[in-house]
mmCIF file of C-alpha atoms in Angstrom:
data_model
loop_
_atom_site.group_PDB
_atom_site.id
_atom_site.type_symbol
_atom_site.label_atom_id
_atom_site.label_comp_id
_atom_site.label_asym_id
_atom_site.label_seq_id
_atom_site.Cartn_x
_atom_site.Cartn_y
_atom_site.Cartn_z
ATOM 1 C CA MET A 1 18.690 -4.111 -4.936
ATOM 2 C CA PHE A 2 15.454 -3.702 -4.491
ATOM 3 C CA THR A 3 15.506 -0.670 -6.495
ATOM 4 C CA ASN A 4 16.759 -2.197 -9.530
ATOM 5 C CA TYR A 5 13.539 -4.867 -8.686
ATOM 6 C CA LYS A 6 11.119 -1.864 -8.692
ATOM 7 C CA SER A 7 12.066 -0.021 -11.609
ATOM 8 C CA VAL A 8 11.258 -2.908 -13.956
ATOM 9 C CA PHE A 9 7.664 -2.632 -13.068
ATOM 10 C CA THR A 10 7.336 1.161 -12.908
ATOM 11 C CA ALA A 11 10.053 3.271 -13.780
ATOM 12 C CA LEU A 12 8.423 4.592 -17.307
ATOM 13 C CA ALA A 13 9.646 7.851 -19.005
ATOM 14 C CA PHE A 14 6.653 8.858 -20.922
ATOM 15 C CA GLY A 15 7.561 12.259 -20.407
ATOM 16 C CA LEU A 16 4.063 13.137 -19.427
ATOM 17 C CA THR A 17 3.313 15.715 -17.098
ATOM 18 C CA ILE A 18 0.908 14.757 -13.948
ATOM 19 C CA ALA A 19 -1.241 17.659 -12.154
ATOM 20 C CA ALA A 20 -0.801 17.435 -8.282
ATOM 21 C CA CYS A 21 -3.249 15.273 -6.669
ATOM 22 C CA THR A 22 -4.811 15.872 -3.581
ATOM 23 C CA LYS A 23 -4.351 14.187 -0.336
ATOM 24 C CA GLU A 24 -8.227 13.539 -0.173
ATOM 25 C CA GLU A 25 -10.017 10.885 -2.509
ATOM 26 C CA THR A 26 -12.793 12.297 -4.690
ATOM 27 C CA PRO A 27 -15.574 10.444 -6.597
ATOM 28 C CA VAL A 28 -14.607 8.451 -9.953
ATOM 29 C CA THR A 29 -16.038 7.222 -12.973
ATOM 30 C CA PRO A 30 -19.008 5.191 -11.370
ATOM 31 C CA GLY A 31 -18.871 1.348 -12.863
ATOM 32 C CA THR A 32 -21.981 -0.962 -11.721
ATOM 33 C CA GLY A 33 -22.075 -0.359 -8.400
ATOM 34 C CA GLY A 34 -21.403 -4.103 -6.542
ATOM 35 C CA GLN A 35 -24.077 -5.216 -4.516
ATOM 36 C CA THR A 36 -24.636 -8.365 -2.350
ATOM 37 C CA GLY A 37 -27.814 -9.555 -1.368
ATOM 38 C CA ASP A 38 -27.547 -8.400 2.157
ATOM 39 C CA GLY A 39 -26.733 -4.772 1.358
ATOM 40 C CA THR A 40 -23.537 -5.344 1.566
ATOM 41 C CA LYS A 41 -21.642 -2.942 -1.282
ATOM 42 C CA GLU A 42 -18.028 -3.264 -2.680
ATOM 43 C CA ARG A 43 -15.720 -1.239 -3.818
ATOM 44 C CA PHE A 44 -12.245 -1.828 -5.452
ATOM 45 C CA VAL A 45 -9.227 -0.089 -4.250
ATOM 46 C CA ILE A 46 -6.377 0.439 -6.985
ATOM 47 C CA ALA A 47 -3.165 1.567 -6.186
ATOM 48 C CA ALA A 48 -1.527 3.604 -8.896
ATOM 49 C CA LEU A 49 2.199 5.170 -9.322
ATOM 50 C CA PRO A 50 2.202 8.528 -11.505
ATOM 51 C CA ILE A 51 3.993 7.992 -14.953
ATOM 52 C CA GLY A 52 6.421 10.236 -16.078
ATOM 53 C CA SER A 53 7.483 11.930 -12.516
ATOM 54 C CA THR A 54 10.553 10.056 -10.758
ATOM 55 C CA GLY A 55 10.595 10.051 -6.464
ATOM 56 C CA VAL A 56 6.870 9.854 -6.265
ATOM 57 C CA ALA A 57 4.321 8.306 -4.098
ATOM 58 C CA ASP A 58 1.790 5.880 -4.915
ATOM 59 C CA TYR A 59 -2.270 7.243 -5.223
ATOM 60 C CA LEU A 60 -5.329 5.092 -3.865
ATOM 61 C CA LEU A 61 -7.817 5.178 -6.271
ATOM 62 C CA THR A 62 -11.427 3.523 -5.742
ATOM 63 C CA ALA A 63 -14.126 1.993 -8.221
ATOM 64 C CA ASP A 64 -17.354 0.329 -8.227
ATOM 65 C CA THR A 65 -16.342 -2.101 -10.891
ATOM 66 C CA LEU A 66 -13.074 -3.176 -12.251
ATOM 67 C CA SER A 67 -14.872 -4.149 -15.209
ATOM 68 C CA LYS A 68 -15.361 -0.741 -17.055
ATOM 69 C CA GLY A 69 -14.836 3.163 -16.468
ATOM 70 C CA THR A 70 -12.065 5.057 -15.446
ATOM 71 C CA VAL A 71 -9.997 6.575 -12.259
ATOM 72 C CA SER A 72 -7.002 9.295 -12.412
ATOM 73 C CA THR A 73 -3.882 10.332 -10.807
ATOM 74 C CA LYS A 74 -5.117 13.486 -11.865
ATOM 75 C CA GLY A 75 -6.585 15.779 -8.837
ATOM 76 C CA THR A 76 -7.938 12.373 -7.312
ATOM 77 C CA GLY A 77 -6.831 9.421 -4.573
ATOM 78 C CA ILE A 78 -5.093 9.368 -1.591
ATOM 79 C CA GLU A 79 -1.344 10.320 -2.156
ATOM 80 C CA GLN A 80 0.899 7.772 0.147
ATOM 81 C CA ASP A 81 3.840 8.464 2.033
ATOM 82 C CA GLY A 82 7.084 7.122 0.624
ATOM 83 C CA THR A 83 8.257 6.371 -2.650
ATOM 84 C CA TYR A 84 7.656 2.659 -2.043
ATOM 85 C CA ARG A 85 4.237 0.891 -0.795
ATOM 86 C CA TYR A 86 2.966 -2.509 -1.094
ATOM 87 C CA TYR A 87 -0.592 -3.696 -0.478
ATOM 88 C CA ILE A 88 -2.505 -6.360 1.603
ATOM 89 C CA THR A 89 -6.306 -6.350 2.370
ATOM 90 C CA HIS A 90 -7.074 -8.821 5.527
ATOM 91 C CA LYS A 91 -10.232 -8.362 8.016
ATOM 92 C CA ASN A 92 -11.849 -5.764 5.457
ATOM 93 C CA ARG A 93 -9.188 -3.460 6.107
ATOM 94 C CA PHE A 94 -6.492 -2.134 3.650
ATOM 95 C CA PHE A 95 -2.748 -2.117 4.425
ATOM 96 C CA SER A 96 -0.167 -0.095 2.857
ATOM 97 C CA LEU A 97 3.153 -0.984 3.721
ATOM 98 C CA LEU A 98 6.099 1.613 3.077
ATOM 99 C CA TYR A 99 9.126 -0.100 1.859
ATOM 100 C CA GLY A 100 11.929 2.141 3.635
ATOM 101 C CA GLN A 101 15.120 0.835 1.426
ATOM 102 C CA GLY A 102 17.390 0.463 4.764
ATOM 103 C CA ASN A 103 15.222 2.905 7.105
ATOM 104 C CA PRO A 104 12.376 2.195 8.939
ATOM 105 C CA GLY A 105 8.941 1.053 6.990
ATOM 106 C CA ALA A 106 5.414 1.719 7.944
ATOM 107 C CA VAL A 107 1.763 0.360 7.910
ATOM 108 C CA THR A 108 -1.090 2.506 7.264
ATOM 109 C CA THR A 109 -4.530 0.760 7.410
ATOM 110 C CA TYR A 110 -7.593 2.281 6.071
ATOM 111 C CA THR A 111 -11.520 0.868 5.997
ATOM 112 C CA LEU A 112 -14.393 1.942 3.413
ATOM 113 C CA ASN A 113 -16.669 4.653 5.585
ATOM 114 C CA ALA A 114 -20.693 4.281 4.902
ATOM 115 C CA ALA A 115 -20.290 6.773 1.918
ATOM 116 C CA GLY A 116 -18.093 4.241 0.243
ATOM 117 C CA LYS A 117 -14.346 5.976 0.671
ATOM 118 C CA LEU A 118 -11.705 5.297 2.070
ATOM 119 C CA GLU A 119 -10.650 6.193 5.734
ATOM 120 C CA LYS A 120 -7.482 5.975 7.396
ATOM 121 C CA VAL A 121 -7.628 4.526 10.904
ATOM 122 C CA SER A 122 -4.152 3.684 11.816
ATOM 123 C CA ASP A 123 -0.527 4.147 10.946
ATOM 124 C CA PHE A 124 2.602 3.434 12.952
ATOM 125 C CA GLN A 125 5.860 2.734 12.044
ATOM 126 C CA ALA A 126 7.109 -1.183 11.453
ATOM 127 C CA GLU A 127 10.405 -2.899 9.798
ATOM 128 C CA THR A 128 10.916 -2.711 6.496
ATOM 129 C CA VAL A 129 10.127 -5.800 5.207
ATOM 130 C CA GLN A 130 10.188 -8.158 2.123
ATOM 131 C CA VAL A 131 7.376 -10.831 3.032
ATOM 132 C CA PHE A 132 3.751 -9.813 3.999
ATOM 133 C CA THR A 133 0.946 -12.352 3.849
ATOM 134 C CA THR A 134 -2.053 -13.370 6.115
ATOM 135 C CA VAL A 135 -2.365 -15.631 8.934
ATOM 136 C CA GLN A 136 -5.566 -16.644 10.574
ATOM 137 C CA ASP A 137 -6.239 -12.942 11.951
ATOM 138 C CA ASP A 138 -3.090 -11.110 11.081
ATOM 139 C CA ILE A 139 -0.511 -10.138 8.912
ATOM 140 C CA VAL A 140 2.533 -11.349 8.899
ATOM 141 C CA THR A 141 5.810 -9.531 7.884
ATOM 142 C CA VAL A 142 8.888 -11.120 7.258
ATOM 143 C CA LYS A 143 12.645 -8.711 7.423
ATOM 144 C CA ILE A 144 15.029 -10.679 5.925
ATOM 145 C CA PRO A 145 19.154 -9.992 5.869
ATOM 146 C CA ARG A 146 21.022 -10.384 2.607
ATOM 147 C CA SER A 147 23.995 -10.171 4.441
ATOM 148 C CA GLY A 148 25.779 -9.321 7.893
ATOM 149 C CA ASN A 149 22.680 -10.256 10.950
ATOM 150 C CA GLU A 150 22.209 -13.981 10.571
ATOM 151 C CA SER A 151 18.615 -13.910 11.842
ATOM 152 C CA ALA A 152 15.389 -12.975 9.877
ATOM 153 C CA SER A 153 12.739 -11.128 12.116
ATOM 154 C CA PHE A 154 9.031 -12.894 11.819
ATOM 155 C CA TYR A 155 6.430 -10.073 13.072
ATOM 156 C CA ARG A 156 2.432 -10.302 13.434
ATOM 157 C CA ILE A 157 0.118 -7.677 13.015
ATOM 158 C CA ASN A 158 -3.241 -8.194 14.662
ATOM 159 C CA ALA A 159 -5.592 -7.077 11.720
ATOM 160 C CA ASP A 160 -8.212 -5.474 13.922
ATOM 161 C CA GLN A 161 -6.004 -4.116 15.922
ATOM 162 C CA SER A 162 -3.149 -2.610 13.048
ATOM 163 C CA LYS A 163 -0.847 -3.331 15.876
ATOM 164 C CA VAL A 164 2.489 -6.205 16.238
ATOM 165 C CA VAL A 165 1.360 -8.540 18.925
ATOM 166 C CA GLY A 166 4.179 -10.774 18.514
ATOM 167 C CA GLU A 167 7.624 -11.310 16.826
ATOM 168 C CA ALA A 168 9.828 -14.148 16.264
ATOM 169 C CA GLN A 169 13.503 -14.823 15.286
ATOM 170 C CA VAL A 170 15.262 -17.387 12.489
ATOM 171 C CA ASN A 171 18.415 -17.909 12.068
ATOM 172 C CA VAL A 172 18.939 -17.941 8.054
ATOM 173 C CA VAL A 173 22.632 -19.259 7.714
ATOM 174 C CA LYS A 174 21.922 -22.266 10.482
ATOM 175 C CA MET A 175 18.577 -23.108 8.516
ATOM 176 C CA ALA A 176 20.557 -22.855 5.065
ATOM 177 C CA GLY A 177 23.279 -25.437 6.410
ATOM 178 C CA ASN A 178 25.642 -25.289 3.476
ATOM 179 C CA GLY A 179 27.475 -22.515 3.761
ATOM 180 C CA GLU A 180 24.961 -20.054 2.057
ATOM 181 C CA ARG A 181 22.039 -18.312 3.504
ATOM 182 C CA ALA A 182 17.984 -18.817 3.204
ATOM 183 C CA HIS A 183 16.266 -15.839 1.964
ATOM 184 C CA PHE A 184 12.723 -16.159 2.011
ATOM 185 C CA THR A 185 10.791 -15.525 -1.234
ATOM 186 C CA TRP A 186 7.204 -15.405 0.708
ATOM 187 C CA ALA A 187 5.167 -17.278 3.085
ATOM 188 C CA THR A 188 2.015 -18.905 2.997
ATOM 189 C CA GLN A 189 -0.903 -20.149 5.983
ATOM 190 C CA VAL A 190 -1.358 -23.658 5.186
ATOM 191 C CA GLY A 191 -3.952 -25.008 7.744
ATOM 192 C CA ASP A 192 -2.556 -24.409 11.483
ATOM 193 C CA LYS A 193 1.175 -23.632 9.844
ATOM 194 C CA VAL A 194 3.071 -21.011 7.760
ATOM 195 C CA PHE A 195 4.952 -22.365 4.933
ATOM 196 C CA ALA A 196 7.853 -20.388 3.981
ATOM 197 C CA PRO A 197 9.902 -21.010 0.820
ATOM 198 C CA TYR A 198 13.371 -20.005 0.215
ATOM 199 C CA MET A 199 16.032 -19.104 -2.045
ATOM 200 C CA SER A 200 19.806 -20.278 -1.198
ATOM 201 C CA ILE A 201 21.804 -17.145 -1.340
ATOM 202 C CA LYS A 202 25.707 -16.251 -0.961
ATOM 203 C CA GLY A 203 24.773 -12.963 0.978
ATOM 204 C CA VAL A 204 28.471 -11.279 -0.234
ATOM 205 C CA SER A 205 29.650 -9.166 -2.522
ATOM 206 C CA PRO A 206 30.033 -8.879 -5.522
ATOM 207 C CA ASP A 207 27.436 -11.780 -5.905
ATOM 208 C CA VAL A 208 24.927 -11.318 -2.495
ATOM 209 C CA PHE A 209 22.046 -13.287 -4.484
ATOM 210 C CA GLY A 210 23.555 -15.550 -6.809
ATOM 211 C CA THR A 211 23.702 -19.356 -4.970
ATOM 212 C CA SER A 212 26.170 -22.482 -5.733
ATOM 213 C CA TYR A 213 23.012 -24.542 -5.068
ATOM 214 C CA PRO A 214 20.463 -23.761 -8.190
ATOM 215 C CA ASP A 215 18.825 -27.018 -8.750
ATOM 216 C CA SER A 216 17.056 -27.732 -4.970
ATOM 217 C CA ALA A 217 13.759 -26.126 -3.639
ATOM 218 C CA TRP A 218 13.205 -25.421 0.145
ATOM 219 C CA ILE A 219 9.866 -24.728 2.597
ATOM 220 C CA ALA A 220 10.574 -24.228 5.784
ATOM 221 C CA VAL A 221 7.658 -25.059 7.945
ATOM 222 C CA LEU A 222 6.598 -22.796 11.028
ATOM 223 C CA SER A 223 4.268 -23.236 14.069
ATOM 224 C CA TYR A 224 2.058 -20.505 14.457
ATOM 225 C CA PRO A 225 1.503 -18.076 16.204
ATOM 226 C CA GLY A 226 4.686 -19.465 17.884
ATOM 227 C CA LEU A 227 6.542 -18.778 14.185
ATOM 228 C CA GLN A 228 8.838 -21.817 15.663
ATOM 229 C CA VAL A 229 10.963 -23.786 12.892
ATOM 230 C CA GLU A 230 9.659 -27.607 12.836
ATOM 231 C CA LYS A 231 11.786 -28.540 9.843
ATOM 232 C CA VAL A 232 12.652 -27.537 6.536
ATOM 233 C CA ILE A 233 11.257 -29.781 3.384
ATOM 234 C CA LYS A 234 13.244 -30.363 0.275
ATOM 235 C CA ASP A 235 12.885 -31.431 -3.867
ATOM 236 C CA ASN A 236 15.444 -31.722 -6.227
ATOM 237 C CA ARG A 237 13.033 -31.328 -8.914
ATOM 238 C CA THR A 238 13.437 -27.805 -9.322
ATOM 239 C CA SER A 239 15.321 -24.372 -8.457
ATOM 240 C CA PHE A 240 13.790 -22.476 -5.756
ATOM 241 C CA ILE A 241 9.946 -21.638 -4.851
ATOM 242 C CA GLY A 242 9.154 -17.970 -5.995
ATOM 243 C CA ARG A 243 11.222 -15.402 -6.117
ATOM 244 C CA TYR A 244 12.759 -12.704 -4.730
ATOM 245 C CA PHE A 245 9.284 -10.604 -3.495
ATOM 246 C CA VAL A 246 6.882 -12.878 -5.495
ATOM 247 C CA ASP A 247 4.733 -15.619 -4.121
ATOM 248 C CA GLY A 248 5.633 -19.230 -5.450
ATOM 249 C CA LEU A 249 2.479 -21.001 -3.159
ATOM 250 C CA ALA A 250 -1.113 -21.636 -3.924
ATOM 251 C CA VAL A 251 -3.614 -23.252 -2.124
ATOM 252 C CA ASP A 252 -6.660 -25.182 -3.614
ATOM 253 C CA GLU A 253 -9.802 -25.711 -2.097
ATOM 254 C CA GLN A 254 -8.902 -29.527 -0.851
ATOM 255 C CA LYS A 255 -6.154 -28.029 1.080
ATOM 256 C CA ASP A 256 -2.975 -29.244 -1.377
ATOM 257 C CA VAL A 257 -0.374 -26.813 -1.351
ATOM 258 C CA TYR A 258 1.235 -26.179 -5.358
ATOM 259 C CA ALA A 259 4.484 -24.609 -5.303
ATOM 260 C CA PHE A 260 5.667 -22.742 -9.012
ATOM 261 C CA SER A 261 9.355 -22.684 -9.418
ATOM 262 C CA SER A 262 10.524 -19.963 -12.226
ATOM 263 C CA ALA A 263 13.869 -22.026 -12.410
ATOM 264 C CA VAL A 264 15.910 -18.661 -12.414
ATOM 265 C CA ALA A 265 19.318 -19.287 -9.631
ATOM 266 C CA SER A 266 22.108 -17.941 -10.894
ATOM 267 C CA ASN A 267 25.759 -17.900 -10.215
ATOM 268 C CA SER A 268 28.171 -14.390 -11.101
ATOM 269 C CA GLY A 269 25.028 -13.499 -12.540
ATOM 270 C CA LYS A 270 24.544 -16.525 -15.413
ATOM 271 C CA LEU A 271 21.333 -18.660 -14.684
ATOM 272 C CA THR A 272 22.688 -21.882 -13.886
ATOM 273 C CA SER A 273 19.724 -24.157 -12.689
ATOM 274 C CA THR A 274 19.501 -27.189 -15.162
ATOM 275 C CA LYS A 275 15.816 -27.659 -13.742
ATOM 276 C CA PRO A 276 12.381 -26.752 -15.619
ATOM 277 C CA SER A 277 10.583 -23.779 -14.635
ATOM 278 C CA ALA A 278 7.590 -26.455 -12.944
ATOM 279 C CA ILE A 279 5.325 -26.939 -10.838
ATOM 280 C CA THR A 280 5.116 -28.975 -7.500
ATOM 281 C CA ARG A 281 2.536 -30.293 -5.085
ATOM 282 C CA ILE A 282 2.530 -30.851 -1.211
ATOM 283 C CA LYS A 283 -0.616 -32.933 -0.284
ATOM 284 C CA ALA A 284 -3.525 -31.523 2.637
ATOM 285 C CA GLY A 285 -1.795 -32.336 6.025
ATOM 286 C CA THR A 286 1.563 -33.542 4.835
ATOM 287 C CA THR A 287 4.680 -31.718 4.984
ATOM 288 C CA GLU A 288 6.850 -33.726 2.183
ATOM 289 C CA PHE A 289 6.527 -32.910 -1.348
ATOM 290 C CA ASP A 290 4.662 -35.459 -2.849
ATOM 291 C CA LYS A 291 6.584 -37.382 -5.764
ATOM 292 C CA SER A 292 3.865 -38.387 -7.754
ATOM 293 C CA TYR A 293 3.037 -34.886 -8.894
ATOM 294 C CA PHE A 294 5.447 -33.064 -11.502
ATOM 295 C CA PHE A 295 3.959 -30.287 -13.500
ATOM 296 C CA ASP A 296 6.204 -29.242 -16.293
ATOM 297 C CA VAL A 297 5.372 -25.490 -17.482
ATOM 298 C CA GLU A 298 8.513 -25.400 -19.544
ATOM 299 C CA LYS A 299 7.750 -28.330 -21.589
ATOM 300 C CA ALA A 300 3.706 -27.596 -22.246
ATOM 301 C CA SER A 301 4.442 -23.840 -22.921
ATOM 302 C CA GLY A 302 7.511 -25.198 -26.013
ATOM 303 C CA GLY A 303 10.684 -23.332 -23.958
ATOM 304 C CA TYR A 304 8.588 -20.663 -21.887
ATOM 305 C CA ASN A 305 8.897 -20.117 -18.106
ATOM 306 C CA LEU A 306 6.963 -19.181 -15.214
ATOM 307 C CA SER A 307 7.634 -15.838 -13.593
ATOM 308 C CA THR A 308 3.973 -14.916 -11.429
ATOM 309 C CA GLN A 309 1.047 -17.043 -10.409
ATOM 310 C CA LEU A 310 -2.535 -15.881 -9.709
ATOM 311 C CA TYR A 311 -5.120 -18.516 -8.303
ATOM 312 C CA VAL A 312 -8.041 -18.486 -9.409
ATOM 313 C CA GLY A 313 -9.851 -21.453 -7.792
ATOM 314 C CA GLN A 314 -11.058 -24.803 -9.050
ATOM 315 C CA GLY A 315 -7.546 -25.652 -9.891
ATOM 316 C CA ASN A 316 -7.212 -23.191 -12.541
ATOM 317 C CA VAL A 317 -4.098 -20.714 -12.444
ATOM 318 C CA ILE A 318 -3.267 -17.520 -14.353
ATOM 319 C CA LEU A 319 0.743 -17.552 -14.886
ATOM 320 C CA THR A 320 2.775 -14.653 -16.290
ATOM 321 C CA MET A 321 5.453 -15.881 -19.163
ATOM 322 C CA THR A 322 8.589 -14.993 -20.420
ATOM 323 C CA SER A 323 10.682 -16.379 -23.005
ATOM 324 C CA ALA A 324 14.469 -17.925 -22.818
ATOM 325 C CA SER A 325 15.928 -15.255 -23.808
ATOM 326 C CA GLU A 326 13.655 -12.943 -21.245
ATOM 327 C CA LYS A 327 13.803 -14.994 -18.335
ATOM 328 C CA GLY A 328 15.472 -13.834 -15.450
ATOM 329 C CA MET A 329 15.695 -13.140 -11.797
ATOM 330 C CA TYR A 330 13.352 -9.862 -11.445
ATOM 331 C CA THR A 331 11.765 -10.165 -14.908
ATOM 332 C CA VAL A 332 8.086 -10.367 -15.207
ATOM 333 C CA GLY A 333 6.625 -11.700 -18.216
ATOM 334 C CA LYS A 334 4.167 -9.874 -20.498
ATOM 335 C CA ARG A 335 2.412 -12.993 -21.862
ATOM 336 C CA LEU A 336 -0.229 -14.548 -19.646
ATOM 337 C CA ALA A 337 -1.028 -18.242 -19.799
ATOM 338 C CA VAL A 338 -3.990 -20.304 -17.846
ATOM 339 C CA VAL A 339 -2.889 -23.711 -16.067
ATOM 340 C CA ASN A 340 -5.066 -26.391 -14.867
ATOM 341 C CA LEU A 341 -3.437 -27.853 -11.990
ATOM 342 C CA TYR A 342 -5.226 -31.100 -11.925
ATOM 343 C CA ASN A 343 -5.088 -32.500 -15.626
ATOM 344 C CA GLN A 344 -2.419 -30.241 -16.234
ATOM 345 C CA THR A 345 -3.366 -28.208 -19.159
ATOM 346 C CA PHE A 346 -1.884 -24.942 -20.559
ATOM 347 C CA LYS A 347 -3.949 -22.251 -22.384
ATOM 348 C CA TRP A 348 -1.972 -19.187 -23.928
ATOM 349 C CA VAL A 349 -4.603 -16.455 -23.101
ATOM 350 C CA ASP A 350 -6.223 -14.554 -26.447
ATOM 351 C CA GLY A 351 -7.730 -10.646 -26.543
ATOM 352 C CA MET A 352 -4.464 -9.409 -24.546
ATOM 353 C CA PRO A 353 -2.554 -6.289 -26.140
ATOM 354 C CA ALA A 354 0.862 -7.576 -27.847
ATOM 355 C CA ALA A 355 3.827 -8.433 -25.901
ATOM 356 C CA THR A 356 5.537 -5.374 -27.463
ATOM 357 C CA GLU A 357 2.593 -3.285 -26.552
ATOM 358 C CA ILE A 358 3.090 -3.771 -22.638
ATOM 359 C CA ASN A 359 5.580 -1.912 -20.537
ATOM 360 C CA ALA A 360 4.906 -3.497 -17.413
ATOM 361 C CA VAL A 361 2.514 -6.294 -15.999
ATOM 362 C CA ALA A 362 1.931 -5.932 -12.191
ATOM 363 C CA ALA A 363 3.902 -8.323 -10.387
ATOM 364 C CA ARG A 364 2.009 -8.705 -7.443
ATOM 365 C CA SER A 365 -1.423 -7.724 -5.478
ATOM 366 C CA ASN A 366 -3.591 -8.372 -8.480
ATOM 367 C CA TYR A 367 -7.228 -9.854 -7.683
ATOM 368 C CA ALA A 368 -8.964 -12.810 -8.205
ATOM 369 C CA PRO A 369 -12.802 -13.706 -6.677
ATOM 370 C CA LEU A 370 -11.858 -17.659 -6.369
ATOM 371 C CA ASP A 371 -14.808 -18.159 -7.976
ATOM 372 C CA GLY A 372 -12.711 -20.566 -10.659
ATOM 373 C CA LYS A 373 -12.449 -18.665 -13.556
ATOM 374 C CA THR A 374 -11.851 -14.899 -13.352
ATOM 375 C CA GLY A 375 -8.662 -13.075 -12.687
ATOM 376 C CA TYR A 376 -7.642 -9.287 -12.956
ATOM 377 C CA ILE A 377 -4.324 -8.255 -13.852
ATOM 378 C CA GLY A 378 -2.657 -5.010 -14.277
ATOM 379 C CA LEU A 379 -1.058 -3.489 -17.453
ATOM 380 C CA THR A 380 0.522 -0.451 -18.482
ATOM 381 C CA LEU A 381 1.463 0.161 -22.181
ATOM 382 C CA THR A 382 3.640 1.654 -23.914
ATOM 383 C CA ASP A 383 1.789 4.812 -25.061
ATOM 384 C CA GLY A 384 1.028 5.142 -20.914
ATOM 385 C CA THR A 385 -2.028 4.059 -20.518
ATOM 386 C CA SER A 386 -3.058 1.105 -18.250
ATOM 387 C CA TYR A 387 -5.798 -1.082 -17.849
ATOM 388 C CA ILE A 388 -7.096 -3.684 -15.600
ATOM 389 C CA TYR A 389 -8.008 -6.733 -17.646
ATOM 390 C CA GLN A 390 -10.293 -9.602 -16.763
ATOM 391 C CA ILE A 391 -9.078 -13.337 -17.838
ATOM 392 C CA ASP A 392 -11.577 -15.870 -17.825
ATOM 393 C CA ALA A 393 -9.534 -19.022 -16.979
ATOM 394 C CA SER A 394 -12.345 -21.244 -18.294
ATOM 395 C CA THR A 395 -11.931 -19.713 -21.739
ATOM 396 C CA ALA A 396 -8.408 -18.357 -22.036
ATOM 397 C CA LYS A 397 -9.926 -15.138 -22.989
ATOM 398 C CA ALA A 398 -9.031 -11.312 -21.574
ATOM 399 C CA THR A 399 -10.717 -8.346 -21.857
ATOM 400 C CA ARG A 400 -9.878 -4.961 -21.323
ATOM 401 C CA GLY A 401 -11.686 -3.535 -18.397
ATOM 402 C CA LEU A 402 -11.461 -0.106 -16.050
ATOM 403 C CA LYS A 403 -8.854 2.649 -17.373
ATOM 404 C CA VAL A 404 -6.449 3.760 -14.889
ATOM 405 C CA GLU A 405 -5.338 7.515 -16.463
ATOM 406 C CA GLY A 406 -1.679 8.793 -15.543
ATOM 407 C CA GLY A 407 -0.831 5.762 -13.266
ATOM 408 C CA SER A 408 1.062 2.323 -13.574
ATOM 409 C CA ILE A 409 -1.208 -0.082 -11.256
ATOM 410 C CA GLN A 410 0.550 -1.581 -8.497
ATOM 411 C CA GLY A 411 -2.015 -2.977 -6.958
ATOM 412 C CA ILE A 412 -5.970 -4.183 -7.034
ATOM 413 C CA ASN A 413 -7.701 -4.960 -3.622
ATOM 414 C CA LYS A 414 -11.443 -5.028 -2.483
ATOM 415 C CA LEU A 415 -13.300 -4.077 0.610
ATOM 416 C CA THR A 416 -16.460 -3.998 1.447
ATOM 417 C CA TYR A 417 -19.057 -1.694 3.659
ATOM 418 C CA LYS A 418 -22.451 -1.169 4.481
ATOM 419 C CA THR A 419 -24.365 2.560 4.019
ATOM 420 C CA ALA A 420 -25.503 4.222 6.745
ATOM 421 C CA GLN A 421 -29.577 3.669 7.083
#
């Protein structure tokens, strides 16, 4: 299942020949050189999968800006071990997580040195996981069995120490309580709790990820750091929240929680949810869905459904959207839209390449500085070129930025550093 999902974003057959890359990072085309008022500089880490090669690993590239310039996988970057990697930044450290496809995973940690170059500070074996998020001082990961074993394993990785400091088990069959299994789509810190949305799945062949319950959404509320399930909240106005390996929650500046449903539940390979693709809300300080709030995105868009979301601040969200004919459990939309959660407005983004010219849109690890308007989305085009597009949510306009030569963009993250005095 995982291999098929990953290939939606990265399996590109352009027949390009990619030159061998060194394991050491070399200088990239400079940008504007971001620097804050206290002398701290910022640098962006772009993970890119070489195009035209199979069974190869991502490369980590760095740039001073996302708005212009060029970086390349040819002869530059730091090669990652293992074919499938996912990325997250916390406590000014960059974490590269290996998905072992049934084998043990790994967590590699990087920081920027005084020269602004990536430097490995830790590398340890860990479980292969399907969820990773930041909570307080930790990275929380979750290993979720799709069949057999009934316990999902939650792990706390201290971001400063880069080691596992806690673990908890959750019985996913007991949690579902309907003869199926709870399969967590993601997890998000909400106050001093962890909210973990899940989909109900059969967990048996030949329809492991199918369900007989397509028209409900569930969120498990867990304590922290104990990671004990305190309650499960449910809403029957939408299908499940998020998707496999996709974050479906956003927390705004008022600490209200917004839940995004793609309405892609299936049974025996057919989409079966009767609910629209929509956004619901959980008010700050509560653990129940707010019945007074319902944003029908499918209706607002004229029949499209959301596939991923990037919260950029002040109630503004960038969505990837699929048409009714494109809609699917693992499909990432190639049309972008901006919604405002407060006034429930919907606008298509102008300035993007036509959907027919886009091969893949990065599904996760896109970047937003949370300024209320700006988001950066990675795109790989059908001609083999990749760019980071800057989206202005206030105008719903897209501007082409940094070019990534020879690679399909897998993630965009930011770190800061101070130069030696």
